[in-house]
Amino acid sequence: MSIINTHSHVYDEAFDSDRDEVIQRAVSLGVGKIILPDIDSSSRERMFSVANQYPDLCFPMLGVHPTSVNENFQAELDAFYAELPKRTIVGIGEIGIDLYWDKTFLEEQIEVFSQQVEVAQKRNIPIVTHVRKAFNETYKALRDLPSQNFKGIFHCFSGSKEEAFKVIDMGFHIGIGGVLTFKTSHLDEIVKAIPREKVVLETDDPYLTPVPHRGERNEPGYVALVAEKLASVWNCPVEEVAEITSANVLSIFTL
Ligand SMILES: [Zn+2]
């Protein structure tokens, strides 16, 4: 069995004391590949150093996270553009719009998101989109772009069934993580309703830890728990979940 984890921040400081063990544990739990989403200029060096250490396992992206967009957004964008020609990346992310904490920089978030989507389109590489309390704004920003040719993931999807189908209609896949294991979540109804070819797995570690580890630090190997839960929702063996979702990832990313 080989699971692809499409969203792990294993380069985060939360793993500084035991990163190698965490990565070995993920491999022993069946994780074959891990995609690393970028945050901003402050985390980038650490991300690329982990990717260099595990070149066959960890695949980095480049992007400015929406919560890193503030009055200094132009400096962050400049840093992003400066890295682009220097690095081997598999996608642009994580990028998007987040209005959960703060709506002050909505215009700037739209601008930074749109520019980065266009970079991905020009290079024909996927995007990984972070949306929090901003589905309509994100949808409109994408619809306003001159090219409607999209590929990538709406990561940690938290919208409605209707929104899931809108995202799929645009060409995107749906990223499913630990929230699927929460009793209060309605994600199981969504993953039952949408085509299986549109589902990919993730952890978003160190956050959003799946049951039975809720409250602890999340880690990339726990994607196996998400796969198990999805197997029970789909009523199929976990190996089949690994096979389907890995093939889905490889239809989007060149790894
Ligand atoms: Zn993330």
CSV table of C-alpha atoms and ligand atoms in Angstrom, one decimal:
chain,number,residue,atom,x,y,z
A,1,MET,CA,0.0,0.0,0.0
A,2,SER,CA,1.3,3.5,-0.9
A,3,ILE,CA,-0.6,6.6,0.2
A,4,ILE,CA,0.3,10.1,-1.1
A,5,ASN,CA,-0.1,12.8,1.5
A,6,THR,CA,-0.9,15.9,-0.5
A,7,HIS,CA,-0.5,18.4,2.4
A,8,SER,CA,2.0,18.2,5.2
A,9,HIS,CA,4.0,20.9,7.0
A,10,VAL,CA,6.5,18.4,8.4
A,11,TYR,CA,9.2,21.1,8.0
A,12,ASP,CA,7.3,23.1,10.7
A,13,GLU,CA,9.2,23.9,14.0
A,14,ALA,CA,6.7,21.5,15.7
A,15,PHE,CA,8.8,18.7,14.3
A,16,ASP,CA,12.3,20.1,15.0
A,17,SER,CA,13.0,17.6,17.8
A,18,ASP,CA,12.0,14.4,16.1
A,19,ARG,CA,11.4,15.1,12.3
A,20,ASP,CA,13.4,12.1,11.1
A,21,GLU,CA,11.4,9.7,13.4
A,22,VAL,CA,8.1,11.3,12.3
A,23,ILE,CA,9.1,10.8,8.6
A,24,GLN,CA,10.2,7.2,9.2
A,25,ARG,CA,6.9,6.5,11.0
A,26,ALA,CA,5.0,7.9,8.1
A,27,VAL,CA,6.8,5.6,5.7
A,28,SER,CA,6.2,2.6,8.0
A,29,LEU,CA,2.5,3.5,8.0
A,30,GLY,CA,2.4,3.3,4.2
A,31,VAL,CA,3.1,6.9,3.1
A,32,GLY,CA,5.0,6.8,-0.2
A,33,LYS,CA,5.1,10.5,-1.1
A,34,ILE,CA,4.5,13.8,0.8
A,35,ILE,CA,3.7,17.1,-0.8
A,36,LEU,CA,5.0,20.2,1.2
A,37,PRO,CA,2.9,23.4,0.9
A,38,ASP,CA,4.8,26.6,1.4
A,39,ILE,CA,3.7,29.4,3.8
A,40,ASP,CA,5.9,32.5,3.2
A,41,SER,CA,9.5,33.7,3.2
A,42,SER,CA,10.0,32.9,6.9
A,43,SER,CA,9.3,29.1,6.5
A,44,ARG,CA,10.7,28.6,3.0
A,45,GLU,CA,14.3,27.8,3.8
A,46,ARG,CA,13.3,25.1,6.3
A,47,MET,CA,10.8,23.6,3.8
A,48,PHE,CA,13.4,23.3,1.0
A,49,SER,CA,16.0,21.9,3.3
A,50,VAL,CA,13.6,19.0,4.4
A,51,ALA,CA,12.8,18.5,0.7
A,52,ASN,CA,16.5,18.2,-0.2
A,53,GLN,CA,17.0,15.8,2.6
A,54,TYR,CA,14.2,13.5,1.4
A,55,PRO,CA,14.2,14.0,-2.4
A,56,ASP,CA,12.3,10.8,-3.2
A,57,LEU,CA,9.7,11.3,-0.5
A,58,CYS,CA,9.1,15.1,0.0
A,59,PHE,CA,8.0,17.4,-2.9
A,60,PRO,CA,7.9,21.1,-2.2
A,61,MET,CA,5.6,23.8,-3.6
A,62,LEU,CA,6.0,27.5,-3.6
A,63,GLY,CA,3.4,30.1,-2.5
A,64,VAL,CA,2.3,32.9,-0.2
A,65,HIS,CA,-0.3,31.7,2.2
A,66,PRO,CA,-3.3,34.1,2.5
A,67,THR,CA,-2.7,34.7,6.3
A,68,SER,CA,0.7,36.0,5.4
A,69,VAL,CA,-0.8,38.7,3.2
A,70,ASN,CA,-0.7,42.1,5.1
A,71,GLU,CA,0.7,45.6,4.5
A,72,ASN,CA,4.0,43.9,3.5
A,73,PHE,CA,2.3,41.8,0.8
A,74,GLN,CA,4.5,43.3,-2.0
A,75,ALA,CA,7.7,42.2,-0.3
A,76,GLU,CA,6.3,38.6,0.1
A,77,LEU,CA,5.3,38.6,-3.6
A,78,ASP,CA,8.7,39.8,-4.6
A,79,ALA,CA,10.4,37.0,-2.5
A,80,PHE,CA,8.0,34.5,-4.2
A,81,TYR,CA,9.0,35.7,-7.7
A,82,ALA,CA,12.7,35.7,-6.7
A,83,GLU,CA,12.5,32.0,-5.6
A,84,LEU,CA,10.5,30.8,-8.6
A,85,PRO,CA,13.4,30.4,-11.1
A,86,LYS,CA,15.8,29.0,-8.5
A,87,ARG,CA,13.7,26.0,-7.2
A,88,THR,CA,12.3,22.8,-8.5
A,89,ILE,CA,8.7,22.8,-7.3
A,90,VAL,CA,5.7,20.6,-8.0
A,91,GLY,CA,3.0,23.2,-7.6
A,92,ILE,CA,2.0,26.6,-6.4
A,93,GLY,CA,0.6,26.6,-2.8
A,94,GLU,CA,-0.7,27.0,-0.4
A,95,ILE,CA,-2.5,30.1,-1.7
A,96,GLY,CA,-6.0,31.3,-1.4
A,97,ILE,CA,-8.3,33.6,0.7
A,98,ASP,CA,-8.8,33.4,4.5
A,99,LEU,CA,-11.3,35.7,6.1
A,100,TYR,CA,-11.5,33.8,9.4
A,101,TRP,CA,-9.1,35.9,11.4
A,102,ASP,CA,-9.1,39.2,9.5
A,103,LYS,CA,-10.9,40.8,6.6
A,104,THR,CA,-8.7,43.9,6.5
A,105,PHE,CA,-6.6,42.7,3.5
A,106,LEU,CA,-9.2,41.1,1.4
A,107,GLU,CA,-8.3,43.1,-1.7
A,108,GLU,CA,-4.6,42.3,-1.3
A,109,GLN,CA,-5.4,38.6,-0.7
A,110,ILE,CA,-7.3,38.5,-3.9
A,111,GLU,CA,-4.5,40.2,-5.8
A,112,VAL,CA,-1.8,37.9,-4.3
A,113,PHE,CA,-3.9,34.8,-4.9
A,114,SER,CA,-4.8,35.7,-8.5
A,115,GLN,CA,-1.2,36.5,-9.5
A,116,GLN,CA,0.0,33.1,-8.1
A,117,VAL,CA,-2.8,31.2,-9.9
A,118,GLU,CA,-1.7,32.8,-13.2
A,119,VAL,CA,1.9,31.8,-12.5
A,120,ALA,CA,0.8,28.2,-12.1
A,121,GLN,CA,-1.3,28.4,-15.3
A,122,LYS,CA,1.6,29.7,-17.3
A,123,ARG,CA,3.8,26.9,-16.0
A,124,ASN,CA,1.0,24.3,-16.3
A,125,ILE,CA,1.5,23.2,-12.7
A,126,PRO,CA,-1.3,22.6,-10.1
A,127,ILE,CA,-2.3,24.9,-7.3
A,128,VAL,CA,-3.2,24.0,-3.7
A,129,THR,CA,-5.9,26.4,-2.5
A,130,HIS,CA,-6.6,27.3,1.1
A,131,VAL,CA,-10.1,28.7,1.7
A,132,ARG,CA,-11.4,29.7,5.1
A,133,LYS,CA,-14.7,31.5,5.4
A,134,ALA,CA,-14.2,32.8,1.9
A,135,PHE,CA,-15.7,30.4,-0.6
A,136,ASN,CA,-17.6,33.0,-2.6
A,137,GLU,CA,-14.6,35.4,-2.7
A,138,THR,CA,-12.3,32.6,-3.8
A,139,TYR,CA,-14.7,31.3,-6.4
A,140,LYS,CA,-15.2,34.8,-7.9
A,141,ALA,CA,-11.4,35.5,-7.9
A,142,LEU,CA,-10.9,32.3,-10.0
A,143,ARG,CA,-13.9,33.1,-12.3
A,144,ASP,CA,-12.5,36.6,-12.9
A,145,LEU,CA,-9.2,35.2,-14.3
A,146,PRO,CA,-8.7,35.3,-18.1
A,147,SER,CA,-7.9,31.6,-18.3
A,148,GLN,CA,-10.4,29.2,-16.9
A,149,ASN,CA,-8.0,26.3,-17.2
A,150,PHE,CA,-7.5,25.0,-13.6
A,151,LYS,CA,-5.9,22.0,-11.9
A,152,GLY,CA,-5.1,21.4,-8.3
A,153,ILE,CA,-6.7,20.8,-4.9
A,154,PHE,CA,-9.1,22.7,-2.7
A,155,HIS,CA,-7.2,21.6,0.5
A,156,CYS,CA,-9.0,20.7,3.7
A,157,PHE,CA,-12.3,21.2,2.0
A,158,SER,CA,-14.9,22.6,4.5
A,159,GLY,CA,-17.7,23.7,2.2
A,160,SER,CA,-21.1,22.4,1.3
A,161,LYS,CA,-21.9,19.6,-1.2
A,162,GLU,CA,-23.0,22.3,-3.7
A,163,GLU,CA,-19.7,24.0,-3.3
A,164,ALA,CA,-17.8,20.8,-3.7
A,165,PHE,CA,-19.5,20.2,-7.1
A,166,LYS,CA,-18.7,23.8,-8.1
A,167,VAL,CA,-15.0,23.2,-7.4
A,168,ILE,CA,-15.0,19.9,-9.2
A,169,ASP,CA,-16.7,21.5,-12.2
A,170,MET,CA,-13.8,24.0,-12.4
A,171,GLY,CA,-11.4,21.1,-12.7
A,172,PHE,CA,-10.2,20.9,-9.1
A,173,HIS,CA,-9.9,17.9,-6.7
A,174,ILE,CA,-11.1,17.9,-3.1
A,175,GLY,CA,-8.5,17.5,-0.3
A,176,ILE,CA,-9.7,15.4,2.6
A,177,GLY,CA,-7.9,15.2,6.0
A,178,GLY,CA,-8.5,14.5,9.7
A,179,VAL,CA,-11.8,16.4,9.8
A,180,LEU,CA,-13.4,13.4,8.1
A,181,THR,CA,-12.8,11.4,11.4
A,182,PHE,CA,-14.6,14.0,13.5
A,183,LYS,CA,-18.1,13.0,14.7
A,184,THR,CA,-19.5,16.5,14.1
A,185,SER,CA,-18.3,16.8,10.5
A,186,HIS,CA,-20.5,16.2,7.4
A,187,LEU,CA,-17.6,15.5,5.2
A,188,ASP,CA,-18.6,11.8,5.0
A,189,GLU,CA,-21.8,12.8,3.1
A,190,ILE,CA,-19.7,14.9,0.7
A,191,VAL,CA,-17.1,12.1,0.0
A,192,LYS,CA,-20.0,9.8,-0.7
A,193,ALA,CA,-21.6,12.2,-3.1
A,194,ILE,CA,-18.7,13.3,-5.2
A,195,PRO,CA,-16.8,11.1,-7.8
A,196,ARG,CA,-14.1,9.0,-6.2
A,197,GLU,CA,-11.6,10.2,-8.9
A,198,LYS,CA,-11.9,13.7,-7.4
A,199,VAL,CA,-10.7,12.9,-3.8
A,200,VAL,CA,-7.2,13.2,-2.5
A,201,LEU,CA,-5.8,12.7,1.0
A,202,GLU,CA,-3.9,15.0,3.3
A,203,THR,CA,-3.1,15.8,7.0
A,204,ASP,CA,-2.3,19.5,7.2
A,205,ASP,CA,0.0,18.5,10.1
A,206,PRO,CA,0.8,19.7,12.7
A,207,TYR,CA,-2.9,20.8,12.8
A,208,LEU,CA,-6.3,19.0,12.4
A,209,THR,CA,-5.2,15.8,14.0
A,210,PRO,CA,-7.6,12.8,13.2
A,211,VAL,CA,-9.3,10.6,15.8
A,212,PRO,CA,-8.0,8.9,18.0
A,213,HIS,CA,-5.2,11.5,18.4
A,214,ARG,CA,-7.3,14.6,18.5
A,215,GLY,CA,-5.7,17.2,20.8
A,216,GLU,CA,-2.2,15.9,20.0
A,217,ARG,CA,0.2,17.1,17.4
A,218,ASN,CA,-0.8,15.8,13.9
A,219,GLU,CA,1.9,14.1,11.8
A,220,PRO,CA,2.1,13.0,8.1
A,221,GLY,CA,1.7,9.3,8.9
A,222,TYR,CA,-1.8,9.9,10.3
A,223,VAL,CA,-3.0,10.2,6.7
A,224,ALA,CA,-3.3,6.4,7.1
A,225,LEU,CA,-6.1,7.1,9.7
A,226,VAL,CA,-7.9,9.3,7.2
A,227,ALA,CA,-7.5,6.6,4.5
A,228,GLU,CA,-9.0,4.0,6.9
A,229,LYS,CA,-12.0,6.3,7.7
A,230,LEU,CA,-12.5,6.9,4.0
A,231,ALA,CA,-12.5,3.1,3.4
A,232,SER,CA,-15.3,2.7,5.9
A,233,VAL,CA,-17.3,5.6,4.3
A,234,TRP,CA,-16.7,4.1,0.8
A,235,ASN,CA,-17.2,0.6,2.1
A,236,CYS,CA,-14.1,-0.7,0.4
A,237,PRO,CA,-10.6,-2.0,1.5
A,238,VAL,CA,-8.1,0.7,2.6
A,239,GLU,CA,-5.8,-0.6,-0.2
A,240,GLU,CA,-8.3,0.5,-2.7
A,241,VAL,CA,-8.5,3.9,-1.1
A,242,ALA,CA,-4.7,4.2,-1.3
A,243,GLU,CA,-4.8,3.1,-5.0
A,244,ILE,CA,-7.6,5.4,-6.1
A,245,THR,CA,-6.4,8.5,-4.2
A,246,SER,CA,-2.7,8.1,-5.3
A,247,ALA,CA,-3.8,7.7,-8.9
A,248,ASN,CA,-5.8,10.9,-8.5
A,249,VAL,CA,-2.8,12.8,-7.1
A,250,LEU,CA,-0.7,11.6,-10.0
A,251,SER,CA,-3.3,12.9,-12.5
A,252,ILE,CA,-2.7,16.4,-11.1
A,253,PHE,CA,1.0,16.4,-10.0
A,254,THR,CA,4.2,15.2,-11.6
A,255,LEU,CA,6.1,13.6,-8.7
B,1,ZN,ZN,-1.5,23.9,5.2
